[in-house]
PDB file of C-alpha atoms in Angstrom:
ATOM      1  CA  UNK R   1     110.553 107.500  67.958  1.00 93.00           C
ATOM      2  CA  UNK R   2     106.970 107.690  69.198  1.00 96.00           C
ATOM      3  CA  UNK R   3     104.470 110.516  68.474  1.00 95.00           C
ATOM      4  CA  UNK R   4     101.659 111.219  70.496  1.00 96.00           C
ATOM      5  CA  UNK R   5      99.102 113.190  69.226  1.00 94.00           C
ATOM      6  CA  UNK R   6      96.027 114.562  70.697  1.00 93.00           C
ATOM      7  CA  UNK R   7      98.681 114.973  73.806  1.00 93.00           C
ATOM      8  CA  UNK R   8      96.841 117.742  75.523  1.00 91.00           C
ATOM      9  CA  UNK R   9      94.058 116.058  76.233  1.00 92.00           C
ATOM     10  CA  UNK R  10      93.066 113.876  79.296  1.00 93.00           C
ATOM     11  CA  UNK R  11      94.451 110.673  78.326  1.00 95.00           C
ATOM     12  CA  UNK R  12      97.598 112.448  77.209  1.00 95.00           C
ATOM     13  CA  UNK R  13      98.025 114.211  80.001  1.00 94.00           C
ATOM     14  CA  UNK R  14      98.084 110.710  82.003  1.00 95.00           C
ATOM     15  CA  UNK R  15     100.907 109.965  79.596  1.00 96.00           C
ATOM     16  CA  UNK R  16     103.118 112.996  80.485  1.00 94.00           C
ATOM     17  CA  UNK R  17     102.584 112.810  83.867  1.00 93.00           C
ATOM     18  CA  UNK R  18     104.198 109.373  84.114  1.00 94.00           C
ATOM     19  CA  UNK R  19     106.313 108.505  80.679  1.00 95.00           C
ATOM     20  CA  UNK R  20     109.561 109.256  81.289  1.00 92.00           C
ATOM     21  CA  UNK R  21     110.739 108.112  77.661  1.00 92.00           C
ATOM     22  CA  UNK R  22     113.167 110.295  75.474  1.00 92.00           C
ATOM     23  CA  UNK R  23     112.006 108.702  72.556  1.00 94.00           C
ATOM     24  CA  UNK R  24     108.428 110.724  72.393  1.00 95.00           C
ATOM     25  CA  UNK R  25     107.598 113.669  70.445  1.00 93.00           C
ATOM     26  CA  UNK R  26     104.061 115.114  72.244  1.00 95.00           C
ATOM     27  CA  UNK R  27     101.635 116.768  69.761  1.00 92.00           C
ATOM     28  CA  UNK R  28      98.774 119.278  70.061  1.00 89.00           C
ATOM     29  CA  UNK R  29      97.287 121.871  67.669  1.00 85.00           C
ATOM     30  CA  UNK R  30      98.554 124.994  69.339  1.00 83.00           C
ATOM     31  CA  UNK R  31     102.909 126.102  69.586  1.00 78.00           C
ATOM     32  CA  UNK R  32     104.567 125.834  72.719  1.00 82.00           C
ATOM     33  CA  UNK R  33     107.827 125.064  74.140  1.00 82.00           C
ATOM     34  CA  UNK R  34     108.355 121.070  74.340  1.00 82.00           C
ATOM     35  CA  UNK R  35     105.299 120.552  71.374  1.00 90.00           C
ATOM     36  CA  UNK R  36     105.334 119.200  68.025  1.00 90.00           C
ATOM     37  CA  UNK R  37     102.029 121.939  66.466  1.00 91.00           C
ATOM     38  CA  UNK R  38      99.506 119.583  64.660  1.00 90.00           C
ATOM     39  CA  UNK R  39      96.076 120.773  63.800  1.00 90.00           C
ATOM     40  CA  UNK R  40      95.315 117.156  62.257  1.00 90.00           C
ATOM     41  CA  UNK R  41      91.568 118.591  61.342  1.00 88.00           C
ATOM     42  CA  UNK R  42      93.232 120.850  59.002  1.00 90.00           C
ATOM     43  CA  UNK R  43      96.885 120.504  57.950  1.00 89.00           C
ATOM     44  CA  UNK R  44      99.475 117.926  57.391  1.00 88.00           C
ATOM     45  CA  UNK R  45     102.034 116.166  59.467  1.00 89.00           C
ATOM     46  CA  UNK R  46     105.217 118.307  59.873  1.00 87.00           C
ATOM     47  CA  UNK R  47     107.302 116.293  59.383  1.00 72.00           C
ATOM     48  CA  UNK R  48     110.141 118.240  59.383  1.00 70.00           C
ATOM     49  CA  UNK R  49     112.819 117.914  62.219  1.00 63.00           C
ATOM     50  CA  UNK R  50     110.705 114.624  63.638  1.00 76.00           C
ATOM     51  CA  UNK R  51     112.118 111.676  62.234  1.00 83.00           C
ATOM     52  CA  UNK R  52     109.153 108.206  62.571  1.00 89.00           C
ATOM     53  CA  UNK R  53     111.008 106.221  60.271  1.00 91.00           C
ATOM     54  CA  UNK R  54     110.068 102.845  61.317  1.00 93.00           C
ATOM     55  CA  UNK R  55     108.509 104.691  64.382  1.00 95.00           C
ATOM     56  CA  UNK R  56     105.166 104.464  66.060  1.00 97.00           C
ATOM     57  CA  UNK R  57     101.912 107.119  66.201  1.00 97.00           C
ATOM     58  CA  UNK R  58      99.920 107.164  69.068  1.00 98.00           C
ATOM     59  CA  UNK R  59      96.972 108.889  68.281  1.00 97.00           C
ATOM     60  CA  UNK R  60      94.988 109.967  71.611  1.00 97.00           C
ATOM     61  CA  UNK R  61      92.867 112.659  69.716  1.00 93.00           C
ATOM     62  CA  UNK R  62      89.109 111.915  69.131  1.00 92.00           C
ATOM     63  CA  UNK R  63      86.098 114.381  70.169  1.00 90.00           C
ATOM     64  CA  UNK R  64      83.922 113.239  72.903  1.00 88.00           C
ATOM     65  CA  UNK R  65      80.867 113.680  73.748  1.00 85.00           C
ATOM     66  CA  UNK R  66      79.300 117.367  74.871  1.00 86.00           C
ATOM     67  CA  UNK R  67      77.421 120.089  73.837  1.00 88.00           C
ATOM     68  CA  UNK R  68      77.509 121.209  69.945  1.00 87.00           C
ATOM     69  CA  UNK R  69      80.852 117.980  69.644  1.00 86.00           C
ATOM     70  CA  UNK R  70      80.865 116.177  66.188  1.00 92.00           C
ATOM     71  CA  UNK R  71      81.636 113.450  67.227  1.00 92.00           C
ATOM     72  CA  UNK R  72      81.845 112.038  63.474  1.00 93.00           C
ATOM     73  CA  UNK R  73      85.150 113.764  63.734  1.00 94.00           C
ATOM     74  CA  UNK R  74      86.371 111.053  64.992  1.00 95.00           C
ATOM     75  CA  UNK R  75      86.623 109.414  61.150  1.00 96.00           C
ATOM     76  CA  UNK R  76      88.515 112.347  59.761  1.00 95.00           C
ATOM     77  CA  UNK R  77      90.982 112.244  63.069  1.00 95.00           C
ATOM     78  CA  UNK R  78      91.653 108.551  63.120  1.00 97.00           C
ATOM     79  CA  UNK R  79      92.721 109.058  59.164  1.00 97.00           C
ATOM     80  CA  UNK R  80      94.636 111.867  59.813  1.00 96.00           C
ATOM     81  CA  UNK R  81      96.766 109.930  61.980  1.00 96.00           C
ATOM     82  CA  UNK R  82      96.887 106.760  59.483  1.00 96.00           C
ATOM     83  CA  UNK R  83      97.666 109.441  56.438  1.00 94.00           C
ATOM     84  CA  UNK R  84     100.695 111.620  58.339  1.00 93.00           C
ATOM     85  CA  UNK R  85     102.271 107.509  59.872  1.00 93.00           C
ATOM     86  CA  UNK R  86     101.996 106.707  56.082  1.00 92.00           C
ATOM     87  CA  UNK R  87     103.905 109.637  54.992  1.00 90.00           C
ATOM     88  CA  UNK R  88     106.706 109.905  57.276  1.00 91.00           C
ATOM     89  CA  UNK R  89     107.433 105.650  57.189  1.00 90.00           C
ATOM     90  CA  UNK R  90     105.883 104.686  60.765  1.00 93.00           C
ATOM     91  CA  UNK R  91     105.946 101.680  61.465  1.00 93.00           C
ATOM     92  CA  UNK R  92     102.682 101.395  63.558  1.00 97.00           C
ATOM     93  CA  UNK R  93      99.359 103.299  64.195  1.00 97.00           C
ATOM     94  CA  UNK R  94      97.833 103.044  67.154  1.00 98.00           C
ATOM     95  CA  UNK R  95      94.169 105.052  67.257  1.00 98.00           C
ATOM     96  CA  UNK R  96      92.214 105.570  70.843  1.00 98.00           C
ATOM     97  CA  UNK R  97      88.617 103.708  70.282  1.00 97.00           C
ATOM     98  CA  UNK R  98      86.546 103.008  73.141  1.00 96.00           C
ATOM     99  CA  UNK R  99      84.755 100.102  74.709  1.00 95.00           C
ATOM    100  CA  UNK R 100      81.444 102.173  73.581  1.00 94.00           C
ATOM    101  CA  UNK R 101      81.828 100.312  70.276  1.00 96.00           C
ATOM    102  CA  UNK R 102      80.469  97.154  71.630  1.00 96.00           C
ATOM    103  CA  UNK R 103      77.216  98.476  73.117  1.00 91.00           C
ATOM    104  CA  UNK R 104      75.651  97.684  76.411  1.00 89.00           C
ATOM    105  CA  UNK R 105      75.725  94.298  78.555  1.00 90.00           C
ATOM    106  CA  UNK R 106      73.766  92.433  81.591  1.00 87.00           C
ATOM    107  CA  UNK R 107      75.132  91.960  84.873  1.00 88.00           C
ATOM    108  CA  UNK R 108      75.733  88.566  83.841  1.00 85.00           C
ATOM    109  CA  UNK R 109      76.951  88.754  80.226  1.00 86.00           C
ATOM    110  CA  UNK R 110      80.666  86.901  78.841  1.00 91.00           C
ATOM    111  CA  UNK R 111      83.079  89.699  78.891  1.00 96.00           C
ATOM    112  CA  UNK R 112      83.694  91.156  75.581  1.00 97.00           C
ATOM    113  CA  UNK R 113      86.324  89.621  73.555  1.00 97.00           C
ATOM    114  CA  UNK R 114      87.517  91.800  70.246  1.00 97.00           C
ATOM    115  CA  UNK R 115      86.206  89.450  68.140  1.00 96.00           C
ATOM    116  CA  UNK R 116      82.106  90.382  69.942  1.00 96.00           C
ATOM    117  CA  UNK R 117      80.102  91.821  66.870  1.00 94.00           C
ATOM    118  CA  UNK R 118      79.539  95.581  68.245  1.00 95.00           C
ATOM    119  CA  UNK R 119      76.542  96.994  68.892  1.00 93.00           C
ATOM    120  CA  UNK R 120      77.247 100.450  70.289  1.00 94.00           C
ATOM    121  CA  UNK R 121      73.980 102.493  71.446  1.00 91.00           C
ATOM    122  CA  UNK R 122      75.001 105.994  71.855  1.00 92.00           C
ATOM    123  CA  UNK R 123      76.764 108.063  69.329  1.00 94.00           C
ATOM    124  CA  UNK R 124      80.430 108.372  70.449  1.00 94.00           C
ATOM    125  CA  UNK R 125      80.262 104.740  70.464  1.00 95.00           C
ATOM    126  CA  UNK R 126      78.851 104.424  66.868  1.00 96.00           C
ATOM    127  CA  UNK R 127      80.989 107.194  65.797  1.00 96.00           C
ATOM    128  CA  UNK R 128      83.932 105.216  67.206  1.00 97.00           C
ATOM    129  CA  UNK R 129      83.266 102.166  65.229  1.00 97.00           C
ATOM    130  CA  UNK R 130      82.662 104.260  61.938  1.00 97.00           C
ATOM    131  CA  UNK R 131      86.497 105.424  62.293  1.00 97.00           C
ATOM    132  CA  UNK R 132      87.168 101.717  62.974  1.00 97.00           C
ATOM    133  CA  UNK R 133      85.694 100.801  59.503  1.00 97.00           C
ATOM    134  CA  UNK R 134      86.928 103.678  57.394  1.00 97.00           C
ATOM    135  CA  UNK R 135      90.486 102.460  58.819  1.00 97.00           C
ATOM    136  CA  UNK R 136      89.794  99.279  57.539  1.00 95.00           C
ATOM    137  CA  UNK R 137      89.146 100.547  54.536  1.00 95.00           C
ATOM    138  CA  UNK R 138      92.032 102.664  54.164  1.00 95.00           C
ATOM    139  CA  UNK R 139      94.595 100.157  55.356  1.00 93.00           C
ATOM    140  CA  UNK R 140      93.250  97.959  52.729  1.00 91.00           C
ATOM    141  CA  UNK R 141      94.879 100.271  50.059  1.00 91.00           C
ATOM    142  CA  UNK R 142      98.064 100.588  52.935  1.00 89.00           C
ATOM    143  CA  UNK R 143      99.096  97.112  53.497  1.00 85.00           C
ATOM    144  CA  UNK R 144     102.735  98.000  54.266  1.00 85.00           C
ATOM    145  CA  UNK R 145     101.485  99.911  57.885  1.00 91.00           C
ATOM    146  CA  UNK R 146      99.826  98.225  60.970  1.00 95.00           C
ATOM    147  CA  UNK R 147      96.994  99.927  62.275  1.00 97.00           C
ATOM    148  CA  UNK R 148      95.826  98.495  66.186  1.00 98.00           C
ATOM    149  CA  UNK R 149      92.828 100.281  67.385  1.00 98.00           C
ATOM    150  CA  UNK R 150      92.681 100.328  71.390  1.00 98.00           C
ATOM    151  CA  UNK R 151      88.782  99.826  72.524  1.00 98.00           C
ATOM    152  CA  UNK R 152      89.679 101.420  75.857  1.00 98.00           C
ATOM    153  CA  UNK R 153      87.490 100.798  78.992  1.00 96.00           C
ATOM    154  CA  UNK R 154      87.375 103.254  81.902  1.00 96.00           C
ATOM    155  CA  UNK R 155      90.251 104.932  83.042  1.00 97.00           C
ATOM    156  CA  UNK R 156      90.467 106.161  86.390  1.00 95.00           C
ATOM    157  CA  UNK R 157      91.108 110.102  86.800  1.00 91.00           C
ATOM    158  CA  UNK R 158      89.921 110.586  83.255  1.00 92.00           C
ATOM    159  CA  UNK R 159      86.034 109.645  83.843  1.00 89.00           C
ATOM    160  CA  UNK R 160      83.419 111.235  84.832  1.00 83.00           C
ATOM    161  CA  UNK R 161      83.450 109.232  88.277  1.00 86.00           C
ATOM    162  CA  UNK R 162      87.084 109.399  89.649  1.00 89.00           C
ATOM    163  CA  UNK R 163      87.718 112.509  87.363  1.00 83.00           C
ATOM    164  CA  UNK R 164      86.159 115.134  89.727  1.00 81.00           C
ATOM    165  CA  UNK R 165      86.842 116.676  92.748  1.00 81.00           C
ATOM    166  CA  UNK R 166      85.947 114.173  95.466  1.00 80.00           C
ATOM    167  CA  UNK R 167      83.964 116.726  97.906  1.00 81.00           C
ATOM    168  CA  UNK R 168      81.510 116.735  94.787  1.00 84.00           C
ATOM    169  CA  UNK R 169      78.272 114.340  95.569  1.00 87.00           C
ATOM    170  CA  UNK R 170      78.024 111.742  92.975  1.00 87.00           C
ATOM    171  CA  UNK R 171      74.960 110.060  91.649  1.00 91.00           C
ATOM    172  CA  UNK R 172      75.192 106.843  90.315  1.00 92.00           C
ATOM    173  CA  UNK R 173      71.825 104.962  88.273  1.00 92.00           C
ATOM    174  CA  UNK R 174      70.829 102.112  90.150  1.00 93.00           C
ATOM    175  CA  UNK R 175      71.265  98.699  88.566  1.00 94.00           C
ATOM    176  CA  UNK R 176      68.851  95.960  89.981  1.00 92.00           C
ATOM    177  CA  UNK R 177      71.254  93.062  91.421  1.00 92.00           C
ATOM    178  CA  UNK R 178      74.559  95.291  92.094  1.00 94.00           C
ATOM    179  CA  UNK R 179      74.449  97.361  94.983  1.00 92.00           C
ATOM    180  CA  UNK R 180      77.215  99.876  93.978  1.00 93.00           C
ATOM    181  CA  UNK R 181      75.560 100.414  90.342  1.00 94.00           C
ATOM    182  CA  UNK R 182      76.538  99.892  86.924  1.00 95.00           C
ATOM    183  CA  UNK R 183      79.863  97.613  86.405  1.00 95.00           C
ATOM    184  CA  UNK R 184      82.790  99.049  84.135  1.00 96.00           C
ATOM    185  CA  UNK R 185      86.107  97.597  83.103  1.00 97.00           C
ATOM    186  CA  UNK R 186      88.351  99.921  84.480  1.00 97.00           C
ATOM    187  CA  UNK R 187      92.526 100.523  84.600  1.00 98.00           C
ATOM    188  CA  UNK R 188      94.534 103.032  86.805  1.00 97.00           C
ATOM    189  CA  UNK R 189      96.337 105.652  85.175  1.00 97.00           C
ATOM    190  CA  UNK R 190      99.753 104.434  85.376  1.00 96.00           C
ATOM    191  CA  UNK R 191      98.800 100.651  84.575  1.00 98.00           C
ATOM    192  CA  UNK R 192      97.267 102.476  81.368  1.00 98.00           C
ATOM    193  CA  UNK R 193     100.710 104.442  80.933  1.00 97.00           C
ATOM    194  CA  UNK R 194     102.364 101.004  81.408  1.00 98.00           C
ATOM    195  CA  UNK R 195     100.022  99.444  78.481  1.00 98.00           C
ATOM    196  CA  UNK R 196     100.854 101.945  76.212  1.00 98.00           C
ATOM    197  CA  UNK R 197     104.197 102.330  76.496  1.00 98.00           C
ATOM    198  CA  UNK R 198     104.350  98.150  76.375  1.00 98.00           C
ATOM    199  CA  UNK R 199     102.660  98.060  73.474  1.00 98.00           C
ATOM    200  CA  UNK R 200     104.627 100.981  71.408  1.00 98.00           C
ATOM    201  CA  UNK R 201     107.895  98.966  72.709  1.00 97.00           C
ATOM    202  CA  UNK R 202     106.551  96.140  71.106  1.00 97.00           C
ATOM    203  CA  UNK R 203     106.053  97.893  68.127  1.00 97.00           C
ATOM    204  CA  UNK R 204     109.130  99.688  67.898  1.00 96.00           C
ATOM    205  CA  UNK R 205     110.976  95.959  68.394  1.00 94.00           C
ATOM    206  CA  UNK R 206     108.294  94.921  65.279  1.00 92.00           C
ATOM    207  CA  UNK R 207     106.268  92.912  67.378  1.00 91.00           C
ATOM    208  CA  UNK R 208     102.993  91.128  66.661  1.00 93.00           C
ATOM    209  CA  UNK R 209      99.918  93.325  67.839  1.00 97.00           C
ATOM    210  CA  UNK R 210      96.169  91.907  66.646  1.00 97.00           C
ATOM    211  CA  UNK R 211      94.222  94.822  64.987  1.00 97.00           C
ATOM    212  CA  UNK R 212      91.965  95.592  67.974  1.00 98.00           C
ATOM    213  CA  UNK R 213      92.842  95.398  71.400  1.00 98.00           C
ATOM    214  CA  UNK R 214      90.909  96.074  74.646  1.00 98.00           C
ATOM    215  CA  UNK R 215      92.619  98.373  77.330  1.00 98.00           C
ATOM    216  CA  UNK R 216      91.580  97.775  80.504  1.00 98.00           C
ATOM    217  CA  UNK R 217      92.783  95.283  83.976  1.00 98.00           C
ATOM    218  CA  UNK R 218      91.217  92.006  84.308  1.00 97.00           C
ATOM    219  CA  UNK R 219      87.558  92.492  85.960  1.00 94.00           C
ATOM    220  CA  UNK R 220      85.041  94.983  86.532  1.00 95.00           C
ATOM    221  CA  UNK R 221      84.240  97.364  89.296  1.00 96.00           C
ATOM    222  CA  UNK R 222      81.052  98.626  90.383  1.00 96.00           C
ATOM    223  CA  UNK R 223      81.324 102.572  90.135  1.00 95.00           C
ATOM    224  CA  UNK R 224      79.956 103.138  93.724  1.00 94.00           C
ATOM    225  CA  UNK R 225      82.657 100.974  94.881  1.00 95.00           C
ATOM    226  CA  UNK R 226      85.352 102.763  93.978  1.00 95.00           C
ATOM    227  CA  UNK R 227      84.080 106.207  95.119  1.00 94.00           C
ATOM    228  CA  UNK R 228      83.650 104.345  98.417  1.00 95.00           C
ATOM    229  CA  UNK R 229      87.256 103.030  98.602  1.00 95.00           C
ATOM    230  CA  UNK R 230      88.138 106.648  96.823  1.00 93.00           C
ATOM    231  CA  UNK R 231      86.611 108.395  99.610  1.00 91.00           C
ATOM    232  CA  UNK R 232      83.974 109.997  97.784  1.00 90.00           C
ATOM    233  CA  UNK R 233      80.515 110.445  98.623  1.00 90.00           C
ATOM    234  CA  UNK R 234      77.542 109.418  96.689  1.00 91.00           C
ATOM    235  CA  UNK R 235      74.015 107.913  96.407  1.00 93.00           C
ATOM    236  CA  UNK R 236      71.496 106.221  94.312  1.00 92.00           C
ATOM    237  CA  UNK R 237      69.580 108.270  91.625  1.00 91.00           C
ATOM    238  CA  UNK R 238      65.945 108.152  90.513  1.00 92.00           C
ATOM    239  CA  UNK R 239      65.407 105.107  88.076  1.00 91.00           C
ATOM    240  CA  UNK R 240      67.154 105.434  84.855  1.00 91.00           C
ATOM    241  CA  UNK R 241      65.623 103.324  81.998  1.00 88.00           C
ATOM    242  CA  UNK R 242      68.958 104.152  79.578  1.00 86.00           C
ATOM    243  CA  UNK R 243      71.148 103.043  82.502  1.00 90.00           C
ATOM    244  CA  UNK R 244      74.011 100.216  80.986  1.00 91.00           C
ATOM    245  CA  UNK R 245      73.882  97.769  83.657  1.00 93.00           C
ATOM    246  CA  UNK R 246      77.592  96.948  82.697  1.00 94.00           C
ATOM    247  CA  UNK R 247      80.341  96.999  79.928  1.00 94.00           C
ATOM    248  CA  UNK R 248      83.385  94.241  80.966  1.00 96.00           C
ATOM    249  CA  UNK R 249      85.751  93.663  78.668  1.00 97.00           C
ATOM    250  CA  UNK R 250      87.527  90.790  78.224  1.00 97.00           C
ATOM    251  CA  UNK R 251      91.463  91.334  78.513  1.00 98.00           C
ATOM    252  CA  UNK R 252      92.918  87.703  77.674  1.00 97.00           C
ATOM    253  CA  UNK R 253      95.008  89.476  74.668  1.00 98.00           C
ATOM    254  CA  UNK R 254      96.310  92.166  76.346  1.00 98.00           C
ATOM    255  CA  UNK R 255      97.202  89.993  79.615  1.00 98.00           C
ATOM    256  CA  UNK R 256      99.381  87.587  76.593  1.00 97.00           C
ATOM    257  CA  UNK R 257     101.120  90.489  75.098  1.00 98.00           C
ATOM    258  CA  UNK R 258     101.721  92.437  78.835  1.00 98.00           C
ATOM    259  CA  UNK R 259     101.162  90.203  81.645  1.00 98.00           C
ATOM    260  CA  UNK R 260     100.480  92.357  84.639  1.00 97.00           C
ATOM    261  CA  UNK R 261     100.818  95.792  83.364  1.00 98.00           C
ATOM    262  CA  UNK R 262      97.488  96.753  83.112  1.00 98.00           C
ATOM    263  CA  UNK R 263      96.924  96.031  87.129  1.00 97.00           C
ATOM    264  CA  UNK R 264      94.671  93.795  89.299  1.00 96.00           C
ATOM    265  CA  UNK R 265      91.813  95.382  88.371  1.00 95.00           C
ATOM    266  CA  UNK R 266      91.106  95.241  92.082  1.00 96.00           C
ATOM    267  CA  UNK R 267      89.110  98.593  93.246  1.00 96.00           C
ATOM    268  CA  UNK R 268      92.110  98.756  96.096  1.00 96.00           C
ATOM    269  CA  UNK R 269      94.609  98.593  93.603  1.00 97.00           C
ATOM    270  CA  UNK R 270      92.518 100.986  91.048  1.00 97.00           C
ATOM    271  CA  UNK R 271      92.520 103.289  93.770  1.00 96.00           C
ATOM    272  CA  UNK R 272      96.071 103.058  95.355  1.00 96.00           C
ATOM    273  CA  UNK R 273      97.005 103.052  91.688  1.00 96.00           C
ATOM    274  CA  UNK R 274      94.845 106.641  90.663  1.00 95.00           C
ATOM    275  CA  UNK R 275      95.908 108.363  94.121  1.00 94.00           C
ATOM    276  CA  UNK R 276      99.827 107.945  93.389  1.00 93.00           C
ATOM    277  CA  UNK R 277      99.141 109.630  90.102  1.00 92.00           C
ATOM    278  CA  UNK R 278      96.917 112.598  91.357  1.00 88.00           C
ATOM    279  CA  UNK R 279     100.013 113.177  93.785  1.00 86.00           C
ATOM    280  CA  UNK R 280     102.432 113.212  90.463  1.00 81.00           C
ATOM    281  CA  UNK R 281     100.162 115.124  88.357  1.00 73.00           C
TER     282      UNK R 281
END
């Protein structure tokens, strides 16, 4: 049995748009027909009537960034989801991190591997690694439950590019040296809903899965790019000092464990990949 928490939210939503598993028990905080009610701010797992006896959580919940967000919520969610696995006798944990953690690269910078010290220079990306590290911590006094925190790159439909209406103008921060703007590792909704549902298989069948894992297809894309081949207008904005001129992630481990499910990478295939889901969604 898999439970995926923090269901209601974007990523989750990419989830039950294309799973079509029996095995999965969706979670948000608020009752409803076909939902498992979890407020994992404030109360514990009910476990009663959902059995994740050598089972797998999926937590998807985290707070993002926006107006009046504490995004150091992010701790107290990732152990919420480590604390209710413990409880019930999951087998695995897997918590939603974010490339953020490793902090900003050049147009010409090595990909980076889990193993990159992070450097992350905005909050949700420090705040991100802090939940990383308090994990740790925890699991140190949990050795019987694995714990795999997915650094996820950009996923198409759920950013702030591809996650808009198209007839909405864009405007990207110029990068000096890449003519469609900054470069992000990116993965199509489904090959994301493929990953995920790889890796809890894999779990499930008490696989081996390293303790941090980037999500993303092989590559990088330049964000103007794909609203061209998207269809999507935009242009160039004034000169942005903060711009990150790109964040590429390097995807050997994940390509090992699932080879081919997380896509091309391709912006055709990113694209072909993101407009097949819109249709389903």
């Amino acid at each position: 049995m898999i439970c995926v928490s923090g269901a209601s939210g974007r990523l989750g939503s990419i989830l039950r748009a294309t799973w079509a598993r029996a095995d999965v028990v969706w979670s948000r905080r608020l009752a409803g027909e076909g939902w498992l009610a979890w407020d994992m701010m404030t109360e514990p797992f009910p476990a009663s009537g959902t059995d994740l006896r050598g089972g797998v959580m999926l937590s998807l919940a985290g707070v993002v960034p926006a107006p009046g967000a504490v995004l150091a919520s992010n701790i107290q969610i990732a152990l919420a989801a480590c604390e209710a696995a413990q409880s019930v006798g999951a087998r695995h944990v897997f918590l939603a991190s974010s490339g953020a953690v490793y902090g900003p690269g050049g147009l010409e910078s090595v990909p980076f591997a889990e193993t990159a010290l992070p450097h992350p220079t905005s909050e949700y990306g420090a705040a991100k690694l802090a939940a990383e590290r308090e994990v740790a911590l925890w699991q140190a006094c949990h050795p019987g439950i694995c714990v795999t925190h997915l650094r996820i790159g950009n996923v198409a439909g759920a950013d702030a590019v591809l996650g808009r209406p198209l007839d909405v103008l864009r405007r990207i921060d110029p990068v000096p040296g890449s003519a469609g703007g900054p470069l992000r590792s990116y993965i199509g909704p489904q090959g994301f809903a493929r990953v995920l549902s790889g890796l809890c298989d894999l779990a499930l069948s008490g696989g081996n899965i390293p303790p941090i894992l980037n999500i993303a297809a092989p590559g990088a894309v330049a964000m103007g790019d794909l609203l061209t081949a998207a269809g999507a207008d935009w242009e160039t904005g004034p000169a942005n000092a903060a711009v990150i001129p790109a964040v590429v992630l390097a995807t050997g481990q994940l390509e090992r464990l699932l080879p081919g499910a997380a896509g091309s990478g391709s912006v055709d295939d990113l694209v072909a990949d993101w407009r097949i889901w819109r249709e389903r969604a």
